[in-house]
Short mmCIF file of C-alpha atoms in Angstrom, two decimals:
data_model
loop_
_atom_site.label_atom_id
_atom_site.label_comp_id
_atom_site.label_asym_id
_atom_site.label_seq_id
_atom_site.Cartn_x
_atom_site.Cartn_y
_atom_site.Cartn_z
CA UNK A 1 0.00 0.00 0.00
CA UNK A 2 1.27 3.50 -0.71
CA UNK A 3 0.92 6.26 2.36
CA UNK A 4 -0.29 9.51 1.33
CA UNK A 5 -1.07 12.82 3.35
CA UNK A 6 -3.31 15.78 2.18
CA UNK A 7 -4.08 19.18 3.70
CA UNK A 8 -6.76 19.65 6.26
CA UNK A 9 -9.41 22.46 5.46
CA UNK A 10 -8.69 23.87 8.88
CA UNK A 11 -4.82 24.34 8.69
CA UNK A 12 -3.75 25.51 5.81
CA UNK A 13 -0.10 24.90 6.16
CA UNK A 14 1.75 24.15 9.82
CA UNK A 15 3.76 27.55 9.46
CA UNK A 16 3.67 29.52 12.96
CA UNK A 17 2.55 25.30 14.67
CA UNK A 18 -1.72 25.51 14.28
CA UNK A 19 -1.43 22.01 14.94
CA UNK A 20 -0.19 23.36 18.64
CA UNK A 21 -3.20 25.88 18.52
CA UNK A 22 -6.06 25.09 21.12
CA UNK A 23 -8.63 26.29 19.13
CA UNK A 24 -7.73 24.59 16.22
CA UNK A 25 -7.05 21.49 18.58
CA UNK A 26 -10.91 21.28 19.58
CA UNK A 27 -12.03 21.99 15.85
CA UNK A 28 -9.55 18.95 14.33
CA UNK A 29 -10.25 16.29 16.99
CA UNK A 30 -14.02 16.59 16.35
CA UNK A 31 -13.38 15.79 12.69
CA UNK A 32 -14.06 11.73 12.54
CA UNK A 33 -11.21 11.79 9.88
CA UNK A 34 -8.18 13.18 11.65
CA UNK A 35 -6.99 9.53 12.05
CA UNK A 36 -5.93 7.36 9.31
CA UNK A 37 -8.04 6.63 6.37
CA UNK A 38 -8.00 3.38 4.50
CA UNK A 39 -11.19 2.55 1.92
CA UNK A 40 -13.39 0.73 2.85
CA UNK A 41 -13.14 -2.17 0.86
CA UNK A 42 -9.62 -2.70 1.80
CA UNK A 43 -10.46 -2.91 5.18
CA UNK A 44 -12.60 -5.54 5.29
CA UNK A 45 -10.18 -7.26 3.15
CA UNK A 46 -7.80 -7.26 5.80
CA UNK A 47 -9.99 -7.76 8.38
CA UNK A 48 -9.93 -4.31 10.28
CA UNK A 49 -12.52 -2.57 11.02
CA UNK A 50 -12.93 1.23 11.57
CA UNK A 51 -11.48 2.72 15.00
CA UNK A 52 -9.25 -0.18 15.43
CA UNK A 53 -5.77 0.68 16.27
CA UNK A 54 -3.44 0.37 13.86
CA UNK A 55 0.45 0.59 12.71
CA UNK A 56 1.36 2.31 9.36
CA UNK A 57 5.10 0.58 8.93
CA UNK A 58 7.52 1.41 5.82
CA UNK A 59 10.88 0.23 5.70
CA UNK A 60 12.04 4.25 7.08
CA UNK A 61 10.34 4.43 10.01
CA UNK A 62 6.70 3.68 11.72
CA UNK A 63 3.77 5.49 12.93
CA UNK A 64 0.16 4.49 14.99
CA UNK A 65 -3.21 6.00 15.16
CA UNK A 66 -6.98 5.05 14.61
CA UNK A 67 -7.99 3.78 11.60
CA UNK A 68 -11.30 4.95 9.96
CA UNK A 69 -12.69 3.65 7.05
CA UNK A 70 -13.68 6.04 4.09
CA UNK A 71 -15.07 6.03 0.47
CA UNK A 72 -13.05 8.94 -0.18
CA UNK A 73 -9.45 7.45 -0.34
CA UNK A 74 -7.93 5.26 -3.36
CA UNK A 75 -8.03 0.99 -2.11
CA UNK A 76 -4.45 0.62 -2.48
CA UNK A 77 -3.69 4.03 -0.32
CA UNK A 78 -3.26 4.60 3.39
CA UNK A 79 -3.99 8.00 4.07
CA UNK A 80 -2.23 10.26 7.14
CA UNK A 81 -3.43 13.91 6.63
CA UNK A 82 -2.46 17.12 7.78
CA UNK A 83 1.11 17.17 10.44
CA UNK A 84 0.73 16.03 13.82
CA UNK A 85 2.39 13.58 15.64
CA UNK A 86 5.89 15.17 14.85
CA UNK A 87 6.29 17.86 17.38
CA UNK A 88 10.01 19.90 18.02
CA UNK A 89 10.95 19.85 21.01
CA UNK A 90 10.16 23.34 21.94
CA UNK A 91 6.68 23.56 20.97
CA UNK A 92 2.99 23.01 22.29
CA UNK A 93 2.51 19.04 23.25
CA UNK A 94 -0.73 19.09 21.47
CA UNK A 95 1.77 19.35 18.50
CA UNK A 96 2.98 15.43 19.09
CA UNK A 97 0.08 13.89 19.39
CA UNK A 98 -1.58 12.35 16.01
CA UNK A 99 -0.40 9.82 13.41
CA UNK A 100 2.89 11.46 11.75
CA UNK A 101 3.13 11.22 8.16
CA UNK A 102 7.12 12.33 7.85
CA UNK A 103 8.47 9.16 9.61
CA UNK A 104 7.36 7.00 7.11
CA UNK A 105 9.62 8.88 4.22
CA UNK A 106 13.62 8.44 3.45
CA UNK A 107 16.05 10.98 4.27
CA UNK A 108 19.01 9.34 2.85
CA UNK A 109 20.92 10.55 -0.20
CA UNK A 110 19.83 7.76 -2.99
CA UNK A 111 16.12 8.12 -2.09
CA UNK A 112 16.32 12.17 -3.77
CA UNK A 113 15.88 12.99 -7.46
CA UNK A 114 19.44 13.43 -8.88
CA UNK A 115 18.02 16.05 -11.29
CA UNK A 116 15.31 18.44 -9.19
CA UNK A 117 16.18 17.20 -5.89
CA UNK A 118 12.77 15.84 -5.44
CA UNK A 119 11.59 13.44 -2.23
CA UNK A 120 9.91 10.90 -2.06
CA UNK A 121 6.93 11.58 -0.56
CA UNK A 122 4.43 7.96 -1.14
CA UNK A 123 6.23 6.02 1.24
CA UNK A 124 5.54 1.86 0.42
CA UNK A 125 3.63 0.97 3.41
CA UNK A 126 2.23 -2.21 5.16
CA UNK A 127 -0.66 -1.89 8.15
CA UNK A 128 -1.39 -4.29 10.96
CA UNK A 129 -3.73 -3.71 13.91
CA UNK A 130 -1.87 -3.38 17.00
CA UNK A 131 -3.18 -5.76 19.81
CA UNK A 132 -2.40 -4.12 23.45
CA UNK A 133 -2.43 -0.11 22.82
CA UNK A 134 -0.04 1.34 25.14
CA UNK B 1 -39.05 41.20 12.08
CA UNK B 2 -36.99 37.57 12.02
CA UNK B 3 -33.36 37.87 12.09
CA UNK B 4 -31.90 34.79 10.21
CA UNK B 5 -29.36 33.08 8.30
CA UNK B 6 -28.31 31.39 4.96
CA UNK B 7 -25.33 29.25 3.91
CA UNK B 8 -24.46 28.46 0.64
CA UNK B 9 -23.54 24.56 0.91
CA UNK B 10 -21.84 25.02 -2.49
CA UNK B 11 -19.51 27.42 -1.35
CA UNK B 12 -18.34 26.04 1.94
CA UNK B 13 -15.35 24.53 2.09
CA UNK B 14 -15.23 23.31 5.79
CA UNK B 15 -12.35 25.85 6.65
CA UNK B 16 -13.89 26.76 10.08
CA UNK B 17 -12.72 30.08 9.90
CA UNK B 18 -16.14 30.83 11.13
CA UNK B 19 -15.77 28.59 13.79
CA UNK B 20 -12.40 30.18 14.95
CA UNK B 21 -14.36 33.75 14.42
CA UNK B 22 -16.94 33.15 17.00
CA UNK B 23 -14.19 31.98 19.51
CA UNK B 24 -12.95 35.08 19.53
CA UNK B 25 -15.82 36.70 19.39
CA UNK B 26 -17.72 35.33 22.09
CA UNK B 27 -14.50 33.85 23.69
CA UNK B 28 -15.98 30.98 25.62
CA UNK B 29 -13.76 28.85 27.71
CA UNK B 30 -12.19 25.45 26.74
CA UNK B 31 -14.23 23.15 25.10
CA UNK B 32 -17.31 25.13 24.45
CA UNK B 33 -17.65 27.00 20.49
CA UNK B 34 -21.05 28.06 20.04
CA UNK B 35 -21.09 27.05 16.07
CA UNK B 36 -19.76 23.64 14.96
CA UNK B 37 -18.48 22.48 11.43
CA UNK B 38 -19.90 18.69 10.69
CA UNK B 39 -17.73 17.02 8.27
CA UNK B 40 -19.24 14.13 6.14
CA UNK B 41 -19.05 11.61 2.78
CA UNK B 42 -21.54 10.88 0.72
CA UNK B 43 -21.38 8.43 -2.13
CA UNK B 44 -19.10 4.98 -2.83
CA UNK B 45 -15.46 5.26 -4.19
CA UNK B 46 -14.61 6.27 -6.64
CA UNK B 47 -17.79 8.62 -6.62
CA UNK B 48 -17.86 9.72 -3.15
CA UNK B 49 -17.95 13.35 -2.05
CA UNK B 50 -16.63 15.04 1.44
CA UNK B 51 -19.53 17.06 2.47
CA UNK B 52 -19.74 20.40 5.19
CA UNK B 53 -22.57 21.93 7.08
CA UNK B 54 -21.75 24.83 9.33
CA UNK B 55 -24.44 24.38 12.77
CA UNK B 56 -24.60 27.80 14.29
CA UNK B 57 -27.83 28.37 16.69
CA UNK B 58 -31.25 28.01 14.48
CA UNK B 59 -33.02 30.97 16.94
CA UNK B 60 -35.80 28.47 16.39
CA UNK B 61 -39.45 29.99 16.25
CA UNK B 62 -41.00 27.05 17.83
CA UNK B 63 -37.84 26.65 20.16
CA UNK B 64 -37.86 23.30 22.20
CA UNK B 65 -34.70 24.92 24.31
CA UNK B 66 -37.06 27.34 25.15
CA UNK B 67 -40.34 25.01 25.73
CA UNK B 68 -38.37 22.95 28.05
CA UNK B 69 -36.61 25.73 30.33
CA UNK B 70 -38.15 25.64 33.83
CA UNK B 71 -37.69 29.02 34.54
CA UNK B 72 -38.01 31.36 31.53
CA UNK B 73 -34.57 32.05 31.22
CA UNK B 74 -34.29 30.64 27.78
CA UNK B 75 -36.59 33.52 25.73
CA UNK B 76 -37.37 35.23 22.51
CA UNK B 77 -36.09 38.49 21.65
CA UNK B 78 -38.18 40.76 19.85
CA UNK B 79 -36.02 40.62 16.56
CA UNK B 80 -36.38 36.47 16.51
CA UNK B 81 -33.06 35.56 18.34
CA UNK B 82 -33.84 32.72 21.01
CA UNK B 83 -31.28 34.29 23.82
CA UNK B 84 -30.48 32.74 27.08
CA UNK B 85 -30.64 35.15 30.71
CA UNK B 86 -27.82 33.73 32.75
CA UNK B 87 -29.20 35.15 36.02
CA UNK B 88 -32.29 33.07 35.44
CA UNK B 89 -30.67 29.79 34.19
CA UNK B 90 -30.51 27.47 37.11
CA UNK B 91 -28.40 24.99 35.66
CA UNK B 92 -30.47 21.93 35.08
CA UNK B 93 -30.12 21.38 31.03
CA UNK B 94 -32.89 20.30 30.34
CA UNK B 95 -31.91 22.56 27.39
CA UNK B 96 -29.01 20.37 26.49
CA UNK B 97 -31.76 17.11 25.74
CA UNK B 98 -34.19 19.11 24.21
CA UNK B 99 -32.67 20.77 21.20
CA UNK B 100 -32.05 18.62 18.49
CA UNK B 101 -29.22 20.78 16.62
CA UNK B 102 -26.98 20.35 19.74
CA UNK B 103 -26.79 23.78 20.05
CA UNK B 104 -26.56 24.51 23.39
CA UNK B 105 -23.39 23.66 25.35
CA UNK B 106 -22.84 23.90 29.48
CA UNK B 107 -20.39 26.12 31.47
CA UNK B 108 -19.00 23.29 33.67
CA UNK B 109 -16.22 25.39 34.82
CA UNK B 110 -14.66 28.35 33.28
CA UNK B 111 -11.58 26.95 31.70
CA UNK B 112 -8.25 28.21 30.37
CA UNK B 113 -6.39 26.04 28.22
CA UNK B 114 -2.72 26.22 30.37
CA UNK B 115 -4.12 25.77 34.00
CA UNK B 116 -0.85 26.40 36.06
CA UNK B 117 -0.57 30.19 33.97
CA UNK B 118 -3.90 31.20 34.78
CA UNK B 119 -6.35 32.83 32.28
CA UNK B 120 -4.96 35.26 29.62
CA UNK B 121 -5.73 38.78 29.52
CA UNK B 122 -8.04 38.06 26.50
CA UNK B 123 -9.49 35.29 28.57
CA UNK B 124 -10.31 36.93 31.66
CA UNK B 125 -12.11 40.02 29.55
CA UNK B 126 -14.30 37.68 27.79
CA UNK B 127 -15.27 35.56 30.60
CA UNK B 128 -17.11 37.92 32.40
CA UNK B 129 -19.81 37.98 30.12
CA UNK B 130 -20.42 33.97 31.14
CA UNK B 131 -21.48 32.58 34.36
CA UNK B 132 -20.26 28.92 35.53
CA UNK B 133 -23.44 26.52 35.47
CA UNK B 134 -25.69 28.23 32.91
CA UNK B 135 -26.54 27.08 29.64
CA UNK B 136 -25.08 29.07 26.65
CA UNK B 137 -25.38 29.36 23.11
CA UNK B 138 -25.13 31.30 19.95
CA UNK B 139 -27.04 34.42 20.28
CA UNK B 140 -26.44 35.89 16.76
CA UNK B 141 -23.77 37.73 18.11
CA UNK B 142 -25.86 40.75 19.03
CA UNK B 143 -23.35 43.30 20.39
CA UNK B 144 -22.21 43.30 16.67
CA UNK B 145 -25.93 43.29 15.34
CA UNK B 146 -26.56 46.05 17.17
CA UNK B 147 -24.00 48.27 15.97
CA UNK B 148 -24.99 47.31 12.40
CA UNK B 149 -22.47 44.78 11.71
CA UNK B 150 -22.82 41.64 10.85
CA UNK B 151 -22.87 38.59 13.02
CA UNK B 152 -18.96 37.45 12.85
CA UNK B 153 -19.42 33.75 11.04
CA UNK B 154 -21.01 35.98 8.34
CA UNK B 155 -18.34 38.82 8.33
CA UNK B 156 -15.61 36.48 8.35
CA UNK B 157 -16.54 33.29 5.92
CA UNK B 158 -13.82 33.70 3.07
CA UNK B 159 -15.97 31.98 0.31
CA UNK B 160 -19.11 33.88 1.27
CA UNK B 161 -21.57 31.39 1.94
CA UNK B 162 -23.20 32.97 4.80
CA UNK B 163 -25.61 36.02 4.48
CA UNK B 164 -27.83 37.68 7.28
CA UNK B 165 -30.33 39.31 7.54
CA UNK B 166 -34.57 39.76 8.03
CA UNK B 167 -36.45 37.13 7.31
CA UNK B 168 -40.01 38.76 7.64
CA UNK B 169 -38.65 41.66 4.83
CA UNK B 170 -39.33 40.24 0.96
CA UNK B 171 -36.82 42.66 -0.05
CA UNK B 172 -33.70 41.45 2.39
CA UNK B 173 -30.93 39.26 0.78
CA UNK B 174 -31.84 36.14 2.84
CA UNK B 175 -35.17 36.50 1.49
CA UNK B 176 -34.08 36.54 -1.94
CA UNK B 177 -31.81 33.79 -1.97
CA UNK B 178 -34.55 31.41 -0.07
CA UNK B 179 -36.90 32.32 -2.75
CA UNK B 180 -34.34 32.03 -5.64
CA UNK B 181 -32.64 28.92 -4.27
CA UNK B 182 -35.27 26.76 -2.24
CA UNK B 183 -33.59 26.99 0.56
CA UNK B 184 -34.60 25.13 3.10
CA UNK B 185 -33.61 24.59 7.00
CA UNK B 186 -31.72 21.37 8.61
CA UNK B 187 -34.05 18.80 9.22
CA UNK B 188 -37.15 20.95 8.56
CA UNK B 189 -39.55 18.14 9.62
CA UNK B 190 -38.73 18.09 13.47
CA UNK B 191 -41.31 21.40 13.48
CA UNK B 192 -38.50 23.73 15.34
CA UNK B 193 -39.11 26.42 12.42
CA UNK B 194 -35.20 27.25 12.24
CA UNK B 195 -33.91 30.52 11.40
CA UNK B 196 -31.20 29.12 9.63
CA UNK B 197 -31.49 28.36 6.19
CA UNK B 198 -29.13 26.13 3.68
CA UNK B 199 -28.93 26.57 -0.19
CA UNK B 200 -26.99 25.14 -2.49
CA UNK B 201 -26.01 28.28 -5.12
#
């Protein structure tokens, strides 16, 4: 499966940490799809089910979060939108909680585009439902 | 004279910048925004649509936040807003069950956001307007309204899907675009006679 992340109609870019913001906090943890989004048909394929917890694993790094289960997202996709979970060390906690979308990408040298410098940035993913959250 | 509301569902966009208006508007404590944002899909993949529909207050004519209040404080102003008198409101919610737009929230405990620094100056000016234990809601934002401005949802939306305005006048804007648009209010069968009206333009 191939992890992709979107923008959220609330937070238009993480410039000046909204994810950190309070307000913006209580408006994004309403929204039933701040989690991550796999279709629907996938799911029951592999036997998850939405709000399970789940792990989003690439071969760079791994992430966790809810899963809910959408018509809006490509079957073959796992979706991670918007930039939580990554937090720097000096900002708001609210800013490092969330499924983070970043971990899941290369940073070494062979992974960028020898011409524009481009990233990779549709990490190869496999998901599995984590048994004892914690 | 019916003060009242339309949104253009083609036009929003879910950015909640009317949401984040009203906060600091009203400036209610943690946890409390007096207009919501639901978010929703309609539709299978690969035909499936994300969908938005802004809930402020409906300042329902036939009000059942107002039916159920024991002791008046939940009452009709003149101009059609259904507005809440904290000294009356005894606490008791009944409110709360009754509406069926979840409009109205509770004051549990005026709240800050960073407990061990205390309120912030914007915080402790805006909290004197609310009492802890009474009932609150959108109220149309009438210090604005009656300085001629517009409530600050509609002043603020960036697409322009929300007009105000008199219902009761043929000639106001929300008039027009009800007529021109069919609009009609959220679940319009539960009898409440909502304020608030939704077109798609």
């Amino acid at each position: 499966m191939w992890a992709i992340n979107w923008k959220t109609p609330y937070i238009s870019s993480e410039v000046g940490n909204p994810v950190g913001n309070p307000w913006l906090a209580e408006i994004y943890s309403q929204d039933p799809w701040e989690n991550i989004l796999i279709n629907s048909a996938t799911a029951t394929k592999k036997g998850l089910k939405d709000g399970d917890w789940i792990v989003v694993e690439s071969r760079h790094g791994k992430t966790e979060g809810r899963l809910r289960v959408s018509e809006l997202i490509h079957p073959e996709t796992v979706g991670i939108p918007g930039s939580y979970g990554k937090g720097a060390r000096h900002s708001n906690p609210l800013y490092r909680k969330g499924p983070h979308f970043n971990i899941l990408l290369p940073t070494n040298d062979e992974s960028i585009d020898g011409i524009s410098a481009g990233q990779e940035i549709a990490a190869g993913v496999k998901i599995y439902r984590k048994e004892n959250r914690k | 004279m019916r003060l009242g509301m339309v949104i253009d569902l083609l036009k929003c966009v879910g950015c909640n910048a009317c949401t984040v208006s009203c906060r600091a508007e009203n400036g209610t404590p943690a946890g409390i925004s007096f207009h919501r944002i639901k978010k929703y899909e309609v539709g299978a993949y690969p035909d499936a649509r994300m969908k938005f529909l802004p809930l402020p207050c409906m300042h329902c004519q036939n009000a059942p936040c107002q039916k159920v209040c024991p002791t008046g404080a939940t009452y009709r102003e003149t101009d059609g807003r259904v507005l809440v008198d904290y000294d009356k409101c005894l606490g008791c919610r009944a409110c709360m069950v009754a509406c069926p737009y979840e409009s109205r929230q509770f004051v549990w405990k005026l709240s800050s956001y960073y407990e061990d620094c205390g309120p912030t100056p914007f915080e402790r000016e805006k909290f004197k307007r609310f009492t802890e234990g009474t009932a609150v809601k959108c109220n149309f934002c009438g210090d604005r309204i009656k300085k001629g401005n517009q409530p600050a949802c509609v002043a603020t939306c960036i697409g322009g899907a929300r007009s105000f305005g008199d219902l009761d006048d043929p000639e106001s804007d929300v008039s027009g675009l009800i007529v021109r648009h069919n609009g009609k209010p959220f679940r319009e069968e539960l009898g409440t006679a909502p304020a608030v009206y939704y077109i798609k333009g």
